[in-house]
Amino acid sequence: MSTLELSEQEIIRRKSLEELNKLGINAYPAAQYKTTHLSTEIKQEFDPEKDNMKEVVIAGRIMSRRIMGKASFAELQDAEGRIQIYLNRDDMCPGEDKTLYNTVFKKLLDMGDIIGVKGFVFQTQMGETTLHVQELTVLSKSLKPLPIVKEKDGKTYDAFTDPEMRYRQRYVDLIVNPQVKEVFEKRRTIIRTMREMFDNAGYLEVETPILQPIPGGASARPFITHHNALDIPLYMRIANELYLKRLIVGGFDGVYEFAKDFRNEGMDRTHNPEFTVMEIYVAYKDYKWMMEFTETMLEKVALALHGKTTVTIGDKEIDFKAPYRRLTMIDAIKEHTGIDINGMNEEQLFKVCDELHIEVDETFGKGKLIDEIFGEKCEGHMIQPTFITDYPVEMSPLCKKHRDNPELTERFELMVNGKELCNAYTELNDPIDQLERFQEQMKLSEKGDDEAMFIDMDFVRALEYGMPPTSGMGIGIDRLTMFMTGQDSIQDVLFFPQMRPEKKVQPDSDEKFAELGIAPEWIEVIRAIGFSKVDALKETKHTKIFQDICGYNKKNKLGLKNPSQDEVKAWLA
RNA sequence: GACUCAGUAGCUCAGCUGGUAGAGCAACGCCCUUUUAAGGCGUGGGUCCAGGGUUCGAAUCCCUGCUGAGUCACCA
């Protein structure tokens, strides 16, 4: 990168780096740096009465500096937090040579640099536990200045909040906004709590294909890719359901997977193209059992995170204490619209949608119509955790028919804060019924529903060998994390949410400028005054370019010999 | 995909009905040995997102585009 494209502060930092090298200091040393403590450990263990920490070594990033002549305070941030360090010229440099303090620390180090320090711990007059530095090692020089965030009594000054920069440069966000780390630590706790529960129950954690020849297990548009050696299309999975059920056929009594799924659909506050789902399948159980299992699981997760079952989301308090309300889909619709859709045919349902002013189109089947009514009129009202049960058979092609009503299926979704969180079935294990349901989906697909499921004949074949009665459940981990941590955007629970790629104007090469007869030393200057393209340069008056580059030369004290006006004119000819 | 809002110094933001850009922090220089968001004094720092248009003159008004956020639509 040419220095002319850098900001003033970046240039200064690069110069400091050179100065360090000249002093024989490697700003990027290779050797391991052995620390004895983390910042939090020092704060916990230090007892000023006993003066019990005479030699500690820590490493971290300089986050603030207060220099007062021969002594300075700085804050070092490590993986756990921040600790203040105290640097005194004559303690760091006991001999005649004061370079390490005067030059290295005061002049050549900056906020953002990573250093290691060795010394003893004491308490300042202000009562703050502080490390008195006796040795300092440069571990990594930072060439880009960090945003400066300051905080006092919980009030934050100059917070780094621009969402675009926070998500694109998550590393900066993590350095500067400590609360962000907490969200991801909680995410880990959520997953760990669930995994422990499943493992204790004896279920097996498994991995199944992400690249699938038939994208099954859900209704969604997949990403398509291509395998060169096989010369076939492959789909990124939209669900892992069919593979996990094959494993139940194979003889495992309980399997689960924390899986990345991919759906080629719109993005918004609750949808990212890739997202994490946990699916679990347990043999010899039904969806009633699974409801109890699910509410127990969520109660455990809430307790592990907060020590209580209630969680605050926005202005609402949500209680994850089991048991949760159970409500059939038909009853939910009755409750929120006053209409009993029980036993209605497709035509009648179209009429209901019309009365309720719900937009539909003729490709919709019975199941999708009911789903629309529910989604439009009921879903948003389910704030406290509520199991919605017994979905119409048309919208649940992988789910067993209801034991009391063949129009319905043994399915539940868990609604929280007006959003779907879990989806579960008594799994369909009748191979003949399963094939028919797949064929129904084919008809929907022919009708124009581009999300209807594909037929997976191998899955049907697996069922033909016999799958024990099984219940399965899927839960969106991102959404769960949002609920449990009070974040209202999925981008805040993913380290690297999908973003449009950054676009940079691709500048013309040096060669292209050189072809015009421009001397190498002037090419950078021409870029610096705003011309990255040869074409743009050619369309500009030579007098303006002449003035701009001479002005730039003078202003930045480059010491170049200015070209004549005619020379500049010749470049553009 | 539609609409609304936003994009100005490394960061957070001002900038009125058009008159060639300001503050705080950060940086740089000097002075300061237990300070704590911010010590004192001084200095520098900008392709005002990009490209067009209107105008004597555009950060400001108009159009197009790019990026992000929000609302809706689509979607589990």
XYZ file of C-alpha atoms (C1' of nucleotides) in Angstrom:
649
model
C 0.000 0.000 0.000
C 1.336 3.379 -0.822
C 1.793 5.717 2.096
C -0.190 8.406 0.329
C -3.380 6.397 0.748
C -2.933 6.128 4.493
C -4.295 8.460 7.104
C -1.986 10.655 9.088
C -2.236 8.411 12.119
C -1.495 5.281 10.125
C 1.617 6.877 8.667
C 2.798 7.882 12.121
C 2.313 4.350 13.390
C 4.259 2.878 10.471
C 7.063 5.305 11.231
C 7.003 4.258 14.875
C 7.322 0.668 13.706
C 10.423 1.579 11.703
C 11.866 3.378 14.709
C 11.319 0.307 16.862
C 13.161 -1.783 14.302
C 16.017 0.703 14.304
C 16.270 0.315 18.076
C 16.610 -3.418 17.552
C 13.110 -4.141 18.832
C 11.092 -6.682 16.874
C 7.517 -5.469 17.020
C 6.250 -8.888 16.003
C 8.377 -11.356 17.969
C 8.002 -15.073 17.330
C 8.705 -16.483 20.773
C 5.914 -17.465 23.105
C 5.270 -15.027 25.920
C 4.616 -16.786 29.177
C 2.085 -15.057 31.364
C 1.329 -15.953 34.961
C -2.073 -14.303 35.351
C -5.110 -12.881 33.686
C -6.348 -9.430 34.604
C -9.318 -10.823 36.515
C -7.127 -13.188 38.510
C -4.932 -10.338 39.683
C -7.936 -8.318 40.751
C -9.370 -11.279 42.643
C -6.232 -12.607 44.249
C -4.395 -9.447 45.214
C -4.535 -8.532 48.873
C -2.856 -5.191 49.642
C -2.468 -6.122 53.337
C -0.467 -9.231 52.496
C 1.213 -7.678 49.459
C 0.972 -11.137 47.932
C 1.790 -10.527 44.283
C 5.439 -9.653 43.939
C 6.042 -11.013 40.473
C 3.341 -11.383 37.862
C 3.445 -11.371 34.089
C 0.472 -10.394 31.967
C -0.086 -9.567 28.330
C -2.719 -7.527 26.589
C -3.690 -4.593 24.472
C -3.067 -0.993 25.527
C -6.517 0.600 25.750
C -5.704 3.929 27.355
C -2.662 5.908 28.410
C -2.192 8.753 30.830
C 1.330 10.055 30.608
C 2.664 12.373 33.288
C 6.310 13.009 32.547
C 8.434 10.405 34.250
C 5.507 8.187 35.175
C 2.462 6.897 33.336
C -0.669 4.893 33.801
C -2.154 2.712 31.119
C -4.895 0.142 30.869
C -4.154 -3.299 29.500
C -6.986 -5.392 28.138
C -6.675 -9.156 27.996
C -9.173 -11.908 27.268
C -10.913 -11.413 30.598
C -10.944 -7.663 31.042
C -8.823 -4.669 31.842
C -6.239 -3.893 34.451
C -4.338 -0.738 35.116
C -0.573 -0.722 34.857
C 1.843 1.850 36.234
C 5.057 2.642 34.424
C 7.817 4.575 36.105
C 10.817 5.709 34.116
C 13.493 4.916 36.667
C 12.007 1.566 37.660
C 11.717 0.421 34.068
C 15.142 1.832 33.188
C 17.342 1.596 36.295
C 20.551 2.526 34.422
C 21.538 5.602 32.454
C 19.644 4.570 29.333
C 16.046 5.712 29.583
C 15.132 4.774 26.014
C 12.643 2.071 26.910
C 10.442 4.500 28.780
C 11.127 7.830 27.077
C 11.192 6.616 23.517
C 9.649 3.177 23.278
C 6.731 3.569 25.652
C 6.042 7.292 25.387
C 6.729 7.839 21.684
C 6.607 4.618 19.775
C 3.815 2.695 21.463
C 0.181 3.533 20.917
C -3.244 2.565 22.045
C -4.067 -0.760 20.465
C -0.551 -2.156 20.683
C -0.165 -5.517 22.375
C 2.519 -5.717 25.037
C 3.617 -8.001 27.827
C 4.605 -6.634 31.225
C 6.235 -8.057 34.310
C 6.136 -6.450 37.719
C 4.459 -6.376 41.122
C 0.924 -5.533 42.087
C 0.001 -2.624 44.361
C -2.928 -0.426 45.122
C -2.928 3.228 44.102
C -4.028 6.038 46.334
C -7.305 5.950 44.471
C -7.655 2.328 45.581
C -7.209 0.700 42.200
C -5.320 -2.535 41.864
C -2.414 -1.790 39.569
C 0.583 -3.586 38.163
C 3.855 -1.717 38.673
C 5.846 -2.472 35.540
C 9.494 -3.517 35.761
C 9.867 -5.106 32.340
C 8.036 -4.388 29.117
C 7.988 -6.458 25.931
C 6.461 -5.347 22.655
C 4.362 -8.236 21.327
C 2.494 -6.702 18.406
C 2.383 -3.228 16.957
C -1.038 -1.989 15.897
C -1.001 0.016 12.675
C -4.622 1.117 12.603
C -6.053 3.327 15.325
C -8.977 1.890 17.263
C -12.163 3.806 17.949
C -11.815 5.446 21.318
C -14.576 4.464 23.700
C -14.536 5.842 27.203
C -16.703 4.962 30.102
C -17.420 6.442 33.512
C -20.045 5.247 36.007
C -21.786 3.165 33.382
C -22.027 6.109 31.007
C -20.319 5.504 27.681
C -18.677 8.268 25.728
C -18.142 8.123 21.965
C -19.556 4.599 21.752
C -18.620 2.602 18.654
C -22.112 1.918 17.352
C -22.159 2.062 13.545
C -23.773 -1.301 12.699
C -22.048 -1.585 9.369
C -18.598 -1.232 10.846
C -19.430 -3.365 13.866
C -20.530 -6.327 11.724
C -17.962 -5.956 8.960
C -15.108 -5.497 11.392
C -16.334 -7.629 14.247
C -12.802 -7.817 15.617
C -12.914 -4.087 16.313
C -16.354 -4.421 17.867
C -15.072 -7.160 20.161
C -12.013 -5.178 21.228
C -13.921 -2.034 21.995
C -17.374 -3.202 23.135
C -17.007 -5.703 25.956
C -20.762 -6.417 26.116
C -20.493 -8.056 22.689
C -18.260 -10.790 24.051
C -20.828 -11.526 26.735
C -23.530 -12.307 24.188
C -21.300 -14.905 22.571
C -20.269 -16.362 25.896
C -23.951 -16.761 26.703
C -24.511 -18.409 23.351
C -21.862 -20.936 24.284
C -23.589 -21.528 27.647
C -26.923 -22.140 25.904
C -25.412 -24.745 23.612
C -23.414 -26.364 26.372
C -26.446 -26.650 28.657
C -28.430 -28.351 25.935
C -25.591 -30.665 24.987
C -25.075 -31.715 28.609
C -28.732 -32.549 28.958
C -28.734 -34.659 25.797
C -25.506 -36.413 26.685
C -26.736 -37.205 30.189
C -29.789 -38.804 28.601
C -27.486 -41.009 26.548
C -28.217 -39.483 23.143
C -25.488 -39.458 20.521
C -24.180 -36.286 18.975
C -23.732 -36.874 15.238
C -22.744 -35.113 12.032
C -24.663 -35.477 8.790
C -24.077 -34.166 5.260
C -24.218 -30.464 4.546
C -23.966 -31.082 0.802
C -27.049 -33.049 -0.136
C -28.200 -34.418 -3.502
C -31.813 -33.864 -2.416
C -32.479 -30.955 -0.060
C -35.046 -32.431 2.313
C -36.627 -32.012 5.691
C -38.102 -28.547 5.293
C -39.855 -26.239 2.891
C -37.365 -23.655 1.740
C -35.363 -22.547 -1.250
C -31.881 -24.079 -1.157
C -28.499 -22.856 -2.334
C -27.285 -24.895 -5.261
C -23.690 -25.805 -5.910
C -21.962 -28.215 -8.206
C -19.662 -31.137 -7.670
C -17.081 -31.310 -10.421
C -15.860 -34.885 -10.106
C -19.372 -36.350 -9.929
C -20.705 -33.705 -12.300
C -23.949 -33.374 -10.368
C -25.692 -30.515 -8.629
C -25.524 -30.548 -4.844
C -27.644 -28.541 -2.460
C -26.584 -26.953 0.793
C -28.808 -28.460 3.418
C -31.979 -26.710 4.508
C -32.473 -29.246 7.311
C -30.902 -32.460 8.541
C -34.128 -34.190 9.564
C -34.146 -36.982 6.990
C -30.565 -37.984 7.759
C -31.136 -38.067 11.506
C -34.194 -40.261 11.044
C -32.132 -42.642 8.906
C -29.872 -42.979 11.951
C -32.874 -43.863 14.124
C -33.688 -46.543 11.547
C -30.093 -47.681 11.917
C -30.628 -48.381 15.579
C -29.619 -45.351 17.612
C -32.238 -44.528 20.233
C -31.402 -40.849 20.400
C -29.399 -38.654 18.028
C -28.897 -34.923 17.848
C -26.899 -32.438 15.823
C -26.102 -28.769 16.154
C -26.188 -27.967 12.465
C -25.668 -25.074 10.130
C -28.559 -24.840 7.676
C -28.689 -22.643 4.590
C -31.717 -21.042 2.998
C -31.634 -18.917 -0.094
C -34.244 -16.406 1.005
C -34.563 -12.842 2.171
C -32.485 -11.406 4.974
C -33.816 -9.302 7.789
C -33.555 -8.838 11.506
C -34.409 -12.491 12.178
C -33.068 -14.229 9.066
C -29.501 -14.880 8.000
C -28.759 -17.090 4.966
C -26.840 -19.490 7.165
C -28.064 -20.206 10.640
C -27.735 -22.786 13.380
C -30.373 -25.319 14.262
C -30.351 -28.105 16.806
C -32.383 -31.140 15.838
C -32.943 -34.116 18.124
C -34.724 -37.437 17.512
C -35.628 -39.902 20.238
C -37.039 -43.369 19.593
C -40.141 -44.736 21.311
C -41.375 -41.245 22.243
C -44.222 -39.076 20.973
C -44.780 -35.349 20.666
C -46.377 -35.134 24.100
C -43.197 -36.437 25.639
C -41.227 -34.027 23.483
C -43.214 -31.058 24.793
C -42.166 -31.904 28.323
C -38.591 -32.479 27.191
C -38.544 -29.123 25.411
C -39.927 -27.075 28.272
C -37.530 -28.746 30.685
C -34.661 -27.941 28.346
C -35.586 -24.267 27.999
C -36.088 -23.880 31.718
C -32.610 -25.314 32.253
C -31.113 -22.961 29.695
C -32.741 -19.918 31.286
C -31.528 -20.971 34.724
C -27.997 -21.637 33.468
C -27.864 -18.154 31.973
C -29.714 -16.011 34.438
C -30.157 -18.083 37.588
C -33.907 -17.613 37.186
C -36.538 -18.576 34.646
C -37.633 -15.105 33.608
C -35.976 -13.224 30.778
C -36.567 -9.627 29.765
C -37.063 -9.025 26.059
C -37.597 -5.385 25.242
C -40.390 -4.232 27.540
C -41.712 -7.756 28.075
C -40.873 -10.249 30.755
C -40.977 -13.828 29.507
C -41.090 -16.768 31.874
C -39.517 -19.989 30.686
C -40.653 -21.929 33.748
C -42.285 -25.219 32.732
C -44.995 -26.199 31.977
C -46.090 -24.014 29.071
C -49.581 -23.459 27.789
C -50.745 -25.979 25.171
C -53.214 -24.871 22.535
C -54.287 -26.563 19.335
C -53.940 -24.590 16.144
C -57.682 -24.699 15.547
C -58.343 -23.429 19.073
C -55.749 -20.703 18.621
C -57.521 -19.523 15.469
C -60.864 -19.706 17.255
C -59.428 -17.731 20.157
C -58.078 -14.913 18.018
C -60.622 -14.717 15.197
C -63.766 -16.291 16.637
C -63.933 -18.569 13.596
C -64.054 -22.348 13.920
C -62.272 -23.752 10.880
C -62.618 -27.346 12.053
C -63.623 -29.553 9.110
C -63.641 -26.769 6.521
C -62.668 -27.539 2.940
C -60.369 -25.518 0.713
C -63.153 -23.387 -0.703
C -64.476 -22.464 2.723
C -60.995 -21.583 3.881
C -60.474 -19.254 0.914
C -63.666 -17.523 2.018
C -62.400 -17.162 5.594
C -59.153 -15.646 4.370
C -61.141 -13.245 2.265
C -63.276 -12.219 5.257
C -60.174 -11.696 7.372
C -58.490 -9.707 4.570
C -55.612 -12.135 4.312
C -53.800 -12.133 0.997
C -53.671 -15.547 -0.658
C -53.270 -16.888 -4.162
C -54.761 -19.867 -5.923
C -51.617 -21.989 -5.582
C -52.316 -22.285 -1.828
C -53.505 -25.637 -0.568
C -55.585 -26.198 2.550
C -52.589 -26.414 4.833
C -51.020 -23.238 3.609
C -54.322 -21.371 3.966
C -54.624 -22.386 7.605
C -50.992 -21.488 8.151
C -51.656 -18.041 6.676
C -54.599 -17.468 9.008
C -52.528 -18.527 11.990
C -49.501 -16.522 10.944
C -51.545 -13.426 10.270
C -53.950 -13.448 13.209
C -52.480 -15.537 16.022
C -48.699 -15.855 15.944
C -47.958 -12.324 17.064
C -50.106 -12.672 20.190
C -48.194 -15.611 21.638
C -45.801 -13.784 23.926
C -45.320 -16.237 26.804
C -44.035 -19.645 25.693
C -46.983 -21.494 24.147
C -47.107 -24.861 22.423
C -49.309 -24.729 19.339
C -50.306 -28.285 18.503
C -52.072 -30.413 15.918
C -51.301 -28.841 12.560
C -53.231 -29.703 9.395
C -51.846 -32.698 7.585
C -51.174 -30.778 4.350
C -48.503 -28.581 5.900
C -46.632 -31.320 7.740
C -45.569 -33.991 5.239
C -43.054 -35.620 7.593
C -45.328 -35.785 10.603
C -47.524 -38.649 11.777
C -51.262 -38.257 11.497
C -53.037 -37.405 14.709
C -54.119 -40.455 16.666
C -57.659 -38.994 17.016
C -58.121 -37.076 13.751
C -56.614 -37.998 10.369
C -56.967 -34.404 9.082
C -54.397 -33.297 11.658
C -50.865 -34.224 12.580
C -49.101 -34.734 15.878
C -46.993 -31.657 15.597
C -46.201 -28.724 17.834
C -44.431 -25.446 17.483
C -43.303 -23.429 20.439
C -44.161 -19.760 20.109
C -42.240 -17.199 22.175
C -42.563 -13.447 21.906
C -44.720 -13.832 18.812
C -42.118 -15.903 16.975
C -41.632 -19.567 16.266
C -38.840 -21.065 18.323
C -39.229 -24.856 18.091
C -40.869 -27.298 15.730
C -41.520 -30.921 16.650
C -43.397 -34.018 15.512
C -44.384 -37.453 16.365
C -42.405 -38.614 13.353
C -44.119 -40.284 10.463
C -42.725 -43.815 10.283
C -45.328 -45.387 7.972
C -43.449 -45.728 4.653
C -46.590 -45.979 2.554
C -48.123 -42.870 4.094
C -44.772 -41.077 3.751
C -44.603 -41.795 0.021
C -48.150 -40.537 -0.449
C -47.336 -37.339 1.426
C -44.299 -36.786 -0.743
C -46.492 -37.258 -3.785
C -48.910 -34.644 -2.388
C -45.941 -32.298 -2.165
C -45.141 -33.014 -5.811
C -48.651 -31.924 -6.746
C -48.204 -28.691 -4.789
C -44.956 -28.178 -6.580
C -46.655 -28.666 -9.931
C -49.293 -26.178 -8.806
C -46.508 -23.615 -8.490
C -45.390 -23.842 -4.868
C -41.630 -23.542 -5.310
C -41.021 -24.542 -1.720
C -42.784 -27.868 -1.716
C -40.572 -30.762 -0.747
C -38.686 -33.037 -3.075
C -39.292 -36.776 -2.954
C -36.437 -38.582 -1.275
C -36.832 -42.229 -2.301
C -33.876 -43.370 -0.234
C -35.561 -41.949 2.838
C -38.747 -43.844 2.000
C -36.663 -46.993 1.524
C -35.139 -46.458 4.963
C -38.618 -46.256 6.471
C -39.541 -49.467 4.670
C -36.981 -51.279 6.811
C -38.900 -50.006 9.837
C -38.315 -46.963 12.037
C -39.417 -47.190 15.642
C -42.020 -44.680 16.770
C -39.980 -41.536 17.232
C -40.379 -37.941 18.234
C -38.142 -35.208 16.846
C -37.650 -31.564 17.631
C -35.772 -28.701 16.008
C -34.882 -25.389 17.579
C -33.283 -22.301 16.065
C -30.188 -21.581 18.096
C -29.775 -18.054 16.795
C -33.323 -17.165 17.639
C -33.029 -18.840 21.035
C -29.900 -16.821 21.716
C -31.729 -13.655 20.725
C -34.500 -14.419 23.197
C -32.188 -15.464 25.968
C -29.835 -12.492 25.652
C -32.389 -9.831 24.792
C -30.893 -9.002 21.378
C -33.407 -7.931 18.777
C -31.263 -8.565 15.703
C -29.839 -11.878 14.525
C -26.736 -9.954 13.530
C -25.980 -9.453 17.190
C -25.851 -13.177 17.937
C -23.720 -14.134 14.916
C -20.065 -13.181 14.865
C -20.069 -12.615 11.131
C -23.559 -11.917 9.799
C -23.824 -11.991 6.029
C -23.170 -8.588 4.442
C -22.886 -7.364 0.900
C -19.212 -7.449 -0.038
C -17.426 -4.167 0.404
C -16.936 -2.497 -2.924
C -13.734 -0.713 -3.598
C -13.051 1.148 -6.799
C -10.444 -0.974 -8.522
C -7.731 1.555 -9.295
C -5.890 1.389 -12.602
C -2.450 -0.150 -12.352
C 0.806 1.786 -12.263
C 1.520 0.457 -15.747
C -1.607 2.049 -17.118
C -0.589 5.425 -15.769
C 3.002 4.870 -16.897
C 1.790 4.284 -20.447
C 0.805 7.951 -20.528
C 4.435 8.840 -19.866
C 3.912 9.740 -16.218
C 6.993 9.343 -14.052
C 6.595 6.726 -11.294
C 6.926 9.238 -8.452
C 3.944 11.203 -9.781
C 1.590 8.269 -10.148
C 0.985 8.057 -6.417
C 0.431 11.793 -6.285
C -2.149 11.612 -9.039
C -3.975 8.911 -7.134
C -3.813 10.969 -3.985
C -5.484 13.965 -5.587
C -8.396 11.788 -6.546
C -7.661 10.037 -9.847
C -7.702 6.261 -9.610
C -8.722 5.822 -13.238
C -6.750 6.851 -16.304
C -9.952 7.699 -18.145
C -11.066 10.162 -15.495
C -7.662 11.803 -15.655
C -7.834 12.244 -19.401
C -11.147 14.032 -19.170
C -9.735 16.656 -16.819
C -8.078 19.927 -17.825
C -4.306 19.691 -17.697
C -4.096 23.053 -15.906
C -6.122 21.724 -12.967
C -4.033 18.598 -12.718
C -0.859 20.652 -12.911
C -2.002 22.897 -10.079
C -3.249 20.039 -7.931
C -0.137 17.892 -8.144
C 2.242 20.821 -7.610
C 0.138 21.933 -4.678
C 0.136 18.434 -3.243
C 3.886 18.180 -3.675
C 4.417 21.417 -1.786
C 1.855 20.794 0.918
C 3.131 17.325 1.755
C 6.776 18.380 1.384
C 7.469 15.533 -1.001
C 10.451 17.403 -2.449
C 9.705 16.304 -6.002
C 10.717 18.460 -8.941
C 7.498 19.823 -10.396
C 6.795 18.954 -14.044
C 6.144 21.715 -16.526
C 2.616 22.504 -17.675
C 3.503 21.171 -21.108
C 4.671 17.882 -19.671
C 1.340 17.484 -17.900
C -0.449 18.387 -21.116
C 1.529 15.703 -22.915
C 0.340 13.028 -20.443
C -3.240 13.678 -21.449
C -2.655 13.889 -25.171
C -38.706 -5.993 -4.085
C -41.251 -1.018 -2.173
C -40.940 3.091 1.022
C -38.397 6.106 4.902
C -33.859 7.627 7.176
C -28.579 7.892 7.205
C -23.311 8.215 5.069
C -18.779 14.941 6.924
C -11.289 14.074 10.311
C -8.919 7.608 13.080
C -13.863 7.595 16.388
C -18.567 10.218 18.075
C -21.095 14.101 15.948
C -22.358 19.781 14.590
C -22.776 22.390 10.046
C -29.823 27.038 9.365
C -33.232 29.521 3.811
C -26.604 27.453 -1.123
C -21.094 31.628 0.082
C -14.917 26.518 -0.617
C -15.997 22.856 6.700
C -16.200 22.860 12.833
C -16.219 20.574 18.114
C -14.897 16.673 21.643
C -11.908 12.437 21.972
C -7.593 10.396 19.299
C -2.776 12.143 16.840
C 1.718 15.429 16.865
C 5.131 19.067 19.942
C 6.431 21.018 24.848
C 5.648 20.798 30.506
C 4.201 17.375 34.443
C 6.573 10.729 39.455
C 0.075 7.201 42.162
C -3.621 9.459 37.674
C -8.611 7.594 36.288
C -14.199 9.437 30.503
C -11.624 14.654 29.985
C -4.008 17.650 33.443
C -1.991 22.406 30.966
C -0.379 25.104 26.546
C 0.334 24.790 21.372
C -0.039 22.347 16.241
C -1.574 19.495 12.239
C -5.369 16.487 10.159
C -11.031 16.251 5.176
C -12.141 12.832 -2.572
C -18.085 16.249 3.015
C -20.092 7.885 0.035
C -19.620 8.015 -5.733
C -21.158 10.137 -10.460
C -24.079 13.606 -12.982
C -27.291 18.218 -12.970
C -28.973 23.330 -11.421
C -25.987 27.745 -10.076
C -21.283 32.970 -10.576
C -20.808 29.498 -6.408
C -23.112 22.893 -3.745
C -21.461 19.184 2.306
C -26.200 21.855 1.694
C -30.984 21.826 -3.762
C -32.350 17.928 -7.852
C -31.370 13.045 -10.383
C -28.822 8.259 -10.619
C -25.954 4.718 -8.227
C -23.360 2.311 -3.852
C -23.559 0.837 1.367
C -26.122 0.395 5.919
C -30.441 0.769 9.261
C -35.769 0.791 9.956
C -40.881 -0.363 8.201
C -43.610 -3.355 4.938
C -43.713 -7.421 1.335
C -41.490 -12.263 0.707
C -39.956 -16.004 3.998
C -39.933 -20.439 9.191
